[in-house]
């Protein structure tokens, strides 16, 4: 299996990691809404991170990867506290007060903050095509959020604030995690960030112990699913992709999440989306495609001088080399 994976082009593996992450994170919105009815925000966050930590520690053991190098530890601690712990608790709490569409809309301000932070702190470029794609995708996220929120009444201010805090934590955690990947492997950075987040959520252990016996089995299974798939596996594939592409460009791909949420709701919950929702989802995907589009450079350009078409090609030989002994240069 490892030999087959290594035989695949690195670019294809990166695209596969991004696609898996987007689908897994989209499914998390549905799972959080389900498990959040039985578990409080802090208890749900701790249960999710404990389940993820068990899987990640097992993967570290199987791959025989030790502790991360010293250079990665600062980014791991910041990412674990801000992203794994802070983001998870804030989003769990926010989704108890606002619907999933509004939450997805507010959290999708994260890639914009991420791009700005990456440009300021990491020195990453902000090409016009990336900015244009982010604007298109954000417009699509707005359309999806408004269409899915129609008919749900007024949105509590606290829920909006919590989802915006989750977006800030998400952007900050990614930017802090990026330099750590220069020292540690994606699995090391993900696993130890998750462990830091689980330790930070230990004050909710009492609530979790009290709520597990009362919660229905479906809610507990959703909590375990959140830990295994959207956290342990998807965060690992995210860090794999983050180590191979700029943070701003990778962050723009998460604008596809609202579109995937609409698709999953359609297939799994038989919730037929409105045309406005479908239009917003298409805008999200179009913006991602625009931000990742790379125009091909033309290699068949004609020379400026028409006479050059008939001019003989002369190979340059380095000074002092015997005729034909040197490598010809254009």
Short mmCIF file of C-alpha atoms in Angstrom, two decimals:
data_model
loop_
_atom_site.label_atom_id
_atom_site.label_comp_id
_atom_site.label_asym_id
_atom_site.label_seq_id
_atom_site.Cartn_x
_atom_site.Cartn_y
_atom_site.Cartn_z
CA UNK A 1 0.00 0.00 0.00
CA UNK A 2 2.78 2.44 0.92
CA UNK A 3 4.56 1.63 -2.37
CA UNK A 4 1.40 2.40 -4.35
CA UNK A 5 0.90 5.70 -2.53
CA UNK A 6 4.49 6.74 -3.15
CA UNK A 7 4.05 5.95 -6.86
CA UNK A 8 1.25 8.52 -7.13
CA UNK A 9 2.16 12.09 -8.15
CA UNK A 10 2.63 14.36 -5.09
CA UNK A 11 0.16 16.86 -6.51
CA UNK A 12 -2.53 14.19 -6.78
CA UNK A 13 -1.98 13.15 -3.16
CA UNK A 14 -2.30 16.77 -2.04
CA UNK A 15 -5.56 17.24 -3.96
CA UNK A 16 -6.89 14.00 -2.48
CA UNK A 17 -5.99 15.17 1.03
CA UNK A 18 -7.78 18.49 0.47
CA UNK A 19 -10.92 16.80 -0.89
CA UNK A 20 -11.09 14.35 2.02
CA UNK A 21 -10.66 17.20 4.52
CA UNK A 22 -13.43 19.28 2.94
CA UNK A 23 -15.91 16.38 2.93
CA UNK A 24 -15.02 15.33 6.49
CA UNK A 25 -15.32 18.88 7.87
CA UNK A 26 -18.63 19.36 6.07
CA UNK A 27 -20.01 16.21 7.70
CA UNK A 28 -18.94 17.58 11.09
CA UNK A 29 -21.63 20.29 10.93
CA UNK A 30 -24.32 17.59 10.77
CA UNK A 31 -22.70 15.51 13.53
CA UNK A 32 -22.28 18.50 15.86
CA UNK A 33 -25.96 19.41 15.51
CA UNK A 34 -26.92 15.84 16.37
CA UNK A 35 -24.54 15.28 19.29
CA UNK A 36 -25.00 18.82 20.62
CA UNK A 37 -28.58 18.04 21.62
CA UNK A 38 -27.30 15.64 24.31
CA UNK A 39 -23.85 17.00 25.17
CA UNK A 40 -22.82 20.44 26.42
CA UNK A 41 -20.22 22.31 24.31
CA UNK A 42 -17.25 21.63 26.59
CA UNK A 43 -18.10 17.97 27.17
CA UNK A 44 -18.60 17.39 23.45
CA UNK A 45 -15.26 19.04 22.70
CA UNK A 46 -13.44 16.90 25.29
CA UNK A 47 -15.07 13.66 24.11
CA UNK A 48 -14.23 14.48 20.50
CA UNK A 49 -10.59 15.31 21.29
CA UNK A 50 -10.13 12.24 23.50
CA UNK A 51 -11.40 9.96 20.73
CA UNK A 52 -9.14 11.71 18.23
CA UNK A 53 -6.14 11.49 20.56
CA UNK A 54 -6.53 7.71 20.92
CA UNK A 55 -6.49 7.26 17.15
CA UNK A 56 -3.58 9.65 16.60
CA UNK A 57 -1.44 8.14 19.37
CA UNK A 58 -2.05 4.69 17.85
CA UNK A 59 -0.92 6.01 14.45
CA UNK A 60 2.20 7.52 16.02
CA UNK A 61 2.99 4.17 17.61
CA UNK A 62 2.45 2.24 14.37
CA UNK A 63 4.63 4.67 12.38
CA UNK A 64 7.21 4.81 15.18
CA UNK A 65 7.25 8.60 15.27
CA UNK A 66 8.51 10.12 18.50
CA UNK A 67 7.91 13.55 20.04
CA UNK A 68 8.09 16.56 17.70
CA UNK A 69 11.38 18.47 17.37
CA UNK A 70 11.82 21.56 19.58
CA UNK A 71 11.27 23.89 16.64
CA UNK A 72 7.71 22.62 16.17
CA UNK A 73 6.57 22.81 19.77
CA UNK A 74 5.60 26.47 19.90
CA UNK A 75 3.30 26.17 16.90
CA UNK A 76 1.85 22.93 18.27
CA UNK A 77 0.98 24.52 21.62
CA UNK A 78 -0.64 27.58 20.03
CA UNK A 79 -2.53 25.46 17.51
CA UNK A 80 -3.69 23.02 20.19
CA UNK A 81 -4.96 25.71 22.54
CA UNK A 82 -6.49 28.06 19.99
CA UNK A 83 -7.68 25.76 17.20
CA UNK A 84 -8.27 22.29 18.63
CA UNK A 85 -9.65 23.48 21.98
CA UNK A 86 -10.90 27.05 21.47
CA UNK A 87 -12.40 26.58 18.02
CA UNK A 88 -14.13 23.32 18.97
CA UNK A 89 -15.77 24.67 22.12
CA UNK A 90 -16.82 27.94 20.44
CA UNK A 91 -18.33 26.16 17.43
CA UNK A 92 -20.16 23.61 19.60
CA UNK A 93 -21.62 26.42 21.66
CA UNK A 94 -22.42 28.58 18.64
CA UNK A 95 -24.30 25.79 16.86
CA UNK A 96 -26.61 25.46 19.86
CA UNK A 97 -27.74 29.05 19.28
CA UNK A 98 -27.72 29.40 15.47
CA UNK A 99 -28.57 27.02 12.64
CA UNK A 100 -25.92 25.19 10.64
CA UNK A 101 -26.25 27.50 7.63
CA UNK A 102 -25.53 30.61 9.66
CA UNK A 103 -22.68 28.87 11.47
CA UNK A 104 -21.09 27.80 8.17
CA UNK A 105 -21.43 31.35 6.85
CA UNK A 106 -19.75 32.92 9.87
CA UNK A 107 -16.97 30.33 10.16
CA UNK A 108 -16.18 30.82 6.48
CA UNK A 109 -14.81 34.26 7.26
CA UNK A 110 -11.81 32.28 8.57
CA UNK A 111 -10.00 31.87 5.22
CA UNK A 112 -10.04 35.65 4.68
CA UNK A 113 -8.49 36.20 8.11
CA UNK A 114 -6.09 33.36 7.40
CA UNK A 115 -4.91 34.92 4.15
CA UNK A 116 -4.35 38.30 5.83
CA UNK A 117 -2.48 36.73 8.77
CA UNK A 118 -0.39 34.55 6.45
CA UNK A 119 0.58 37.60 4.40
CA UNK A 120 1.46 39.60 7.51
CA UNK A 121 3.19 36.93 9.62
CA UNK A 122 4.43 34.34 7.10
CA UNK A 123 5.18 36.66 4.18
CA UNK A 124 2.90 34.76 1.80
CA UNK A 125 1.83 36.52 -1.38
CA UNK A 126 -1.77 37.49 -2.09
CA UNK A 127 -2.10 37.22 -5.88
CA UNK A 128 -5.12 38.92 -7.48
CA UNK A 129 -6.57 35.58 -8.64
CA UNK A 130 -6.55 34.22 -5.08
CA UNK A 131 -8.24 37.35 -3.73
CA UNK A 132 -10.84 37.27 -6.51
CA UNK A 133 -11.58 33.62 -5.82
CA UNK A 134 -11.99 34.30 -2.10
CA UNK A 135 -14.45 37.13 -2.80
CA UNK A 136 -16.53 34.89 -5.10
CA UNK A 137 -16.51 32.02 -2.61
CA UNK A 138 -17.41 34.26 0.31
CA UNK A 139 -20.31 35.64 -1.69
CA UNK A 140 -21.43 32.07 -2.25
CA UNK A 141 -21.13 31.31 1.46
CA UNK A 142 -23.28 34.36 2.21
CA UNK A 143 -25.95 33.15 -0.22
CA UNK A 144 -25.91 29.63 1.27
CA UNK A 145 -26.07 30.94 4.82
CA UNK A 146 -28.94 33.33 4.11
CA UNK A 147 -30.93 30.78 2.13
CA UNK A 148 -30.52 28.05 4.77
CA UNK A 149 -31.33 30.50 7.56
CA UNK A 150 -34.57 31.71 6.00
CA UNK A 151 -37.54 31.04 8.21
CA UNK A 152 -35.51 30.44 11.38
CA UNK A 153 -36.28 33.82 12.90
CA UNK A 154 -33.73 36.19 14.42
CA UNK A 155 -30.20 35.02 15.07
CA UNK A 156 -28.99 35.36 18.68
CA UNK A 157 -26.13 37.81 19.00
CA UNK A 158 -24.17 35.45 21.27
CA UNK A 159 -24.31 32.70 18.66
CA UNK A 160 -22.94 35.06 16.01
CA UNK A 161 -20.12 36.18 18.31
CA UNK A 162 -19.19 32.58 19.16
CA UNK A 163 -19.05 31.53 15.50
CA UNK A 164 -16.91 34.56 14.67
CA UNK A 165 -14.59 33.64 17.56
CA UNK A 166 -14.40 30.13 16.08
CA UNK A 167 -13.39 31.65 12.73
CA UNK A 168 -10.64 33.73 14.37
CA UNK A 169 -9.39 30.66 16.27
CA UNK A 170 -9.39 28.62 13.05
CA UNK A 171 -7.35 31.21 11.13
CA UNK A 172 -4.92 31.78 14.01
CA UNK A 173 -4.39 28.06 14.53
CA UNK A 174 -3.59 27.40 10.88
CA UNK A 175 -1.08 30.26 10.68
CA UNK A 176 0.58 29.05 13.90
CA UNK A 177 0.67 25.48 12.61
CA UNK A 178 2.32 26.30 9.28
CA UNK A 179 5.86 27.00 10.64
CA UNK A 180 5.70 23.90 12.86
CA UNK A 181 5.41 21.74 9.73
CA UNK A 182 8.92 22.82 8.75
CA UNK A 183 10.23 20.81 11.71
CA UNK A 184 7.73 18.03 12.44
CA UNK A 185 5.72 15.64 10.27
CA UNK A 186 2.01 16.26 9.61
CA UNK A 187 1.10 13.36 11.91
CA UNK A 188 3.33 14.66 14.73
CA UNK A 189 1.94 18.19 14.49
CA UNK A 190 -1.66 16.98 14.36
CA UNK A 191 -1.33 14.40 17.15
CA UNK A 192 0.42 16.63 19.66
CA UNK A 193 -1.81 19.61 18.85
CA UNK A 194 -4.80 17.38 19.57
CA UNK A 195 -3.26 16.21 22.84
CA UNK A 196 -2.70 19.84 23.88
CA UNK A 197 -6.32 20.62 23.03
CA UNK A 198 -7.56 17.60 25.03
CA UNK A 199 -5.53 18.70 28.06
CA UNK A 200 -6.98 22.20 27.78
CA UNK A 201 -10.51 20.73 27.81
CA UNK A 202 -9.94 18.51 30.87
CA UNK A 203 -11.91 20.93 33.12
CA UNK A 204 -15.02 19.62 31.29
CA UNK A 205 -14.28 16.00 32.33
CA UNK A 206 -16.90 16.09 35.09
CA UNK A 207 -19.61 17.25 32.70
CA UNK A 208 -18.66 14.58 30.18
CA UNK A 209 -18.76 11.80 32.80
CA UNK A 210 -22.21 12.96 33.94
CA UNK A 211 -23.65 13.29 30.42
CA UNK A 212 -22.43 10.03 28.85
CA UNK A 213 -24.85 7.73 30.75
CA UNK A 214 -27.83 9.97 29.91
CA UNK A 215 -27.01 10.58 26.25
CA UNK A 216 -28.60 8.42 23.53
CA UNK A 217 -26.31 6.02 21.69
CA UNK A 218 -26.64 7.99 18.44
CA UNK A 219 -25.29 11.15 20.09
CA UNK A 220 -22.33 9.27 21.58
CA UNK A 221 -21.55 7.64 18.23
CA UNK A 222 -21.65 11.06 16.58
CA UNK A 223 -19.18 12.33 19.19
CA UNK A 224 -16.84 9.42 18.47
CA UNK A 225 -17.25 10.00 14.73
CA UNK A 226 -16.29 13.66 15.22
CA UNK A 227 -13.11 12.54 16.95
CA UNK A 228 -12.08 9.86 14.46
CA UNK A 229 -12.97 11.29 11.04
CA UNK A 230 -13.25 15.12 11.06
CA UNK A 231 -10.51 15.46 13.72
CA UNK A 232 -7.96 12.61 13.72
CA UNK A 233 -8.05 11.77 10.01
CA UNK A 234 -9.11 15.07 8.44
CA UNK A 235 -6.73 17.22 10.51
CA UNK A 236 -3.89 14.89 9.47
CA UNK A 237 -4.76 15.22 5.78
CA UNK A 238 -5.10 18.99 6.31
CA UNK A 239 -1.60 19.30 7.77
CA UNK A 240 -0.27 17.08 4.96
CA UNK A 241 -1.67 19.53 2.42
CA UNK A 242 -0.64 22.57 4.49
CA UNK A 243 2.98 21.40 4.40
CA UNK A 244 2.83 21.42 0.59
CA UNK A 245 0.94 24.60 -0.32
CA UNK A 246 0.48 28.17 0.98
CA UNK A 247 -1.89 28.61 3.92
CA UNK A 248 -3.98 31.24 2.12
CA UNK A 249 -4.54 29.06 -0.96
CA UNK A 250 -5.37 26.00 1.13
CA UNK A 251 -7.74 28.03 3.29
CA UNK A 252 -9.65 29.15 0.20
CA UNK A 253 -10.57 25.52 -0.55
CA UNK A 254 -12.64 25.33 2.64
CA UNK A 255 -15.16 27.65 0.99
CA UNK A 256 -16.41 24.47 -0.68
CA UNK A 257 -17.64 23.22 2.72
CA UNK A 258 -21.07 24.96 2.56
CA UNK A 259 -21.67 23.46 -0.88
CA UNK A 260 -20.78 19.99 0.43
CA UNK A 261 -23.04 20.51 3.47
CA UNK A 262 -25.93 21.22 1.10
CA UNK A 263 -25.13 18.06 -0.89
CA UNK A 264 -24.88 15.87 2.23
CA UNK A 265 -28.16 17.23 3.58
CA UNK A 266 -29.77 16.47 0.24
CA UNK A 267 -28.48 12.88 0.06
CA UNK A 268 -28.51 11.81 3.73
CA UNK A 269 -31.40 13.82 5.18
CA UNK A 270 -33.60 14.10 2.06
CA UNK A 271 -33.59 17.88 2.49
CA UNK A 272 -34.06 19.26 -1.00
CA UNK A 273 -32.20 22.60 -1.19
CA UNK A 274 -33.75 25.71 -2.68
CA UNK A 275 -32.45 27.06 -5.96
CA UNK A 276 -30.85 29.97 -4.13
CA UNK A 277 -28.92 27.50 -1.95
CA UNK A 278 -27.72 25.59 -5.00
CA UNK A 279 -26.64 28.84 -6.63
CA UNK A 280 -24.65 29.78 -3.53
CA UNK A 281 -23.00 26.36 -3.49
CA UNK A 282 -21.97 26.74 -7.12
CA UNK A 283 -20.49 30.16 -6.32
CA UNK A 284 -18.43 28.59 -3.51
CA UNK A 285 -17.04 25.96 -5.85
CA UNK A 286 -16.42 28.50 -8.62
CA UNK A 287 -14.42 30.68 -6.25
CA UNK A 288 -12.28 27.73 -5.16
CA UNK A 289 -11.63 26.81 -8.79
CA UNK A 290 -10.70 30.42 -9.60
CA UNK A 291 -8.28 30.68 -6.66
CA UNK A 292 -6.52 27.44 -7.68
CA UNK A 293 -6.49 28.09 -11.44
CA UNK A 294 -3.05 28.38 -13.01
CA UNK A 295 -2.86 29.61 -16.60
CA UNK A 296 -0.55 27.57 -18.77
CA UNK A 297 2.46 29.38 -20.12
CA UNK A 298 2.72 29.37 -23.88
CA UNK A 299 5.82 27.62 -25.14
CA UNK A 300 5.12 28.14 -28.85
CA UNK A 301 5.52 31.92 -28.95
CA UNK A 302 6.72 33.33 -32.29
CA UNK A 303 9.92 35.41 -32.25
CA UNK A 304 9.51 39.14 -32.54
CA UNK A 305 11.76 39.26 -35.64
CA UNK A 306 10.24 37.34 -38.60
CA UNK A 307 13.74 36.82 -40.03
CA UNK A 308 14.62 34.80 -36.95
CA UNK A 309 12.40 31.98 -38.26
CA UNK A 310 14.96 31.17 -40.92
CA UNK A 311 18.06 31.94 -38.85
CA UNK A 312 20.28 28.92 -38.08
CA UNK A 313 20.45 27.71 -34.50
CA UNK A 314 23.96 28.01 -33.11
CA UNK A 315 24.94 26.10 -30.00
CA UNK A 316 27.11 28.07 -27.64
CA UNK A 317 30.23 26.33 -26.40
CA UNK A 318 31.85 27.44 -23.15
CA UNK A 319 35.13 29.29 -23.55
CA UNK A 320 38.13 27.01 -23.49
CA UNK A 321 36.15 23.86 -24.29
CA UNK A 322 36.91 21.72 -27.30
CA UNK A 323 34.51 22.05 -30.18
CA UNK A 324 31.41 20.06 -29.34
CA UNK A 325 32.72 18.92 -25.98
CA UNK A 326 30.63 21.37 -23.96
CA UNK A 327 26.85 21.06 -23.37
CA UNK A 328 24.89 23.29 -25.78
CA UNK A 329 22.92 26.08 -24.12
CA UNK A 330 20.01 27.97 -25.60
#
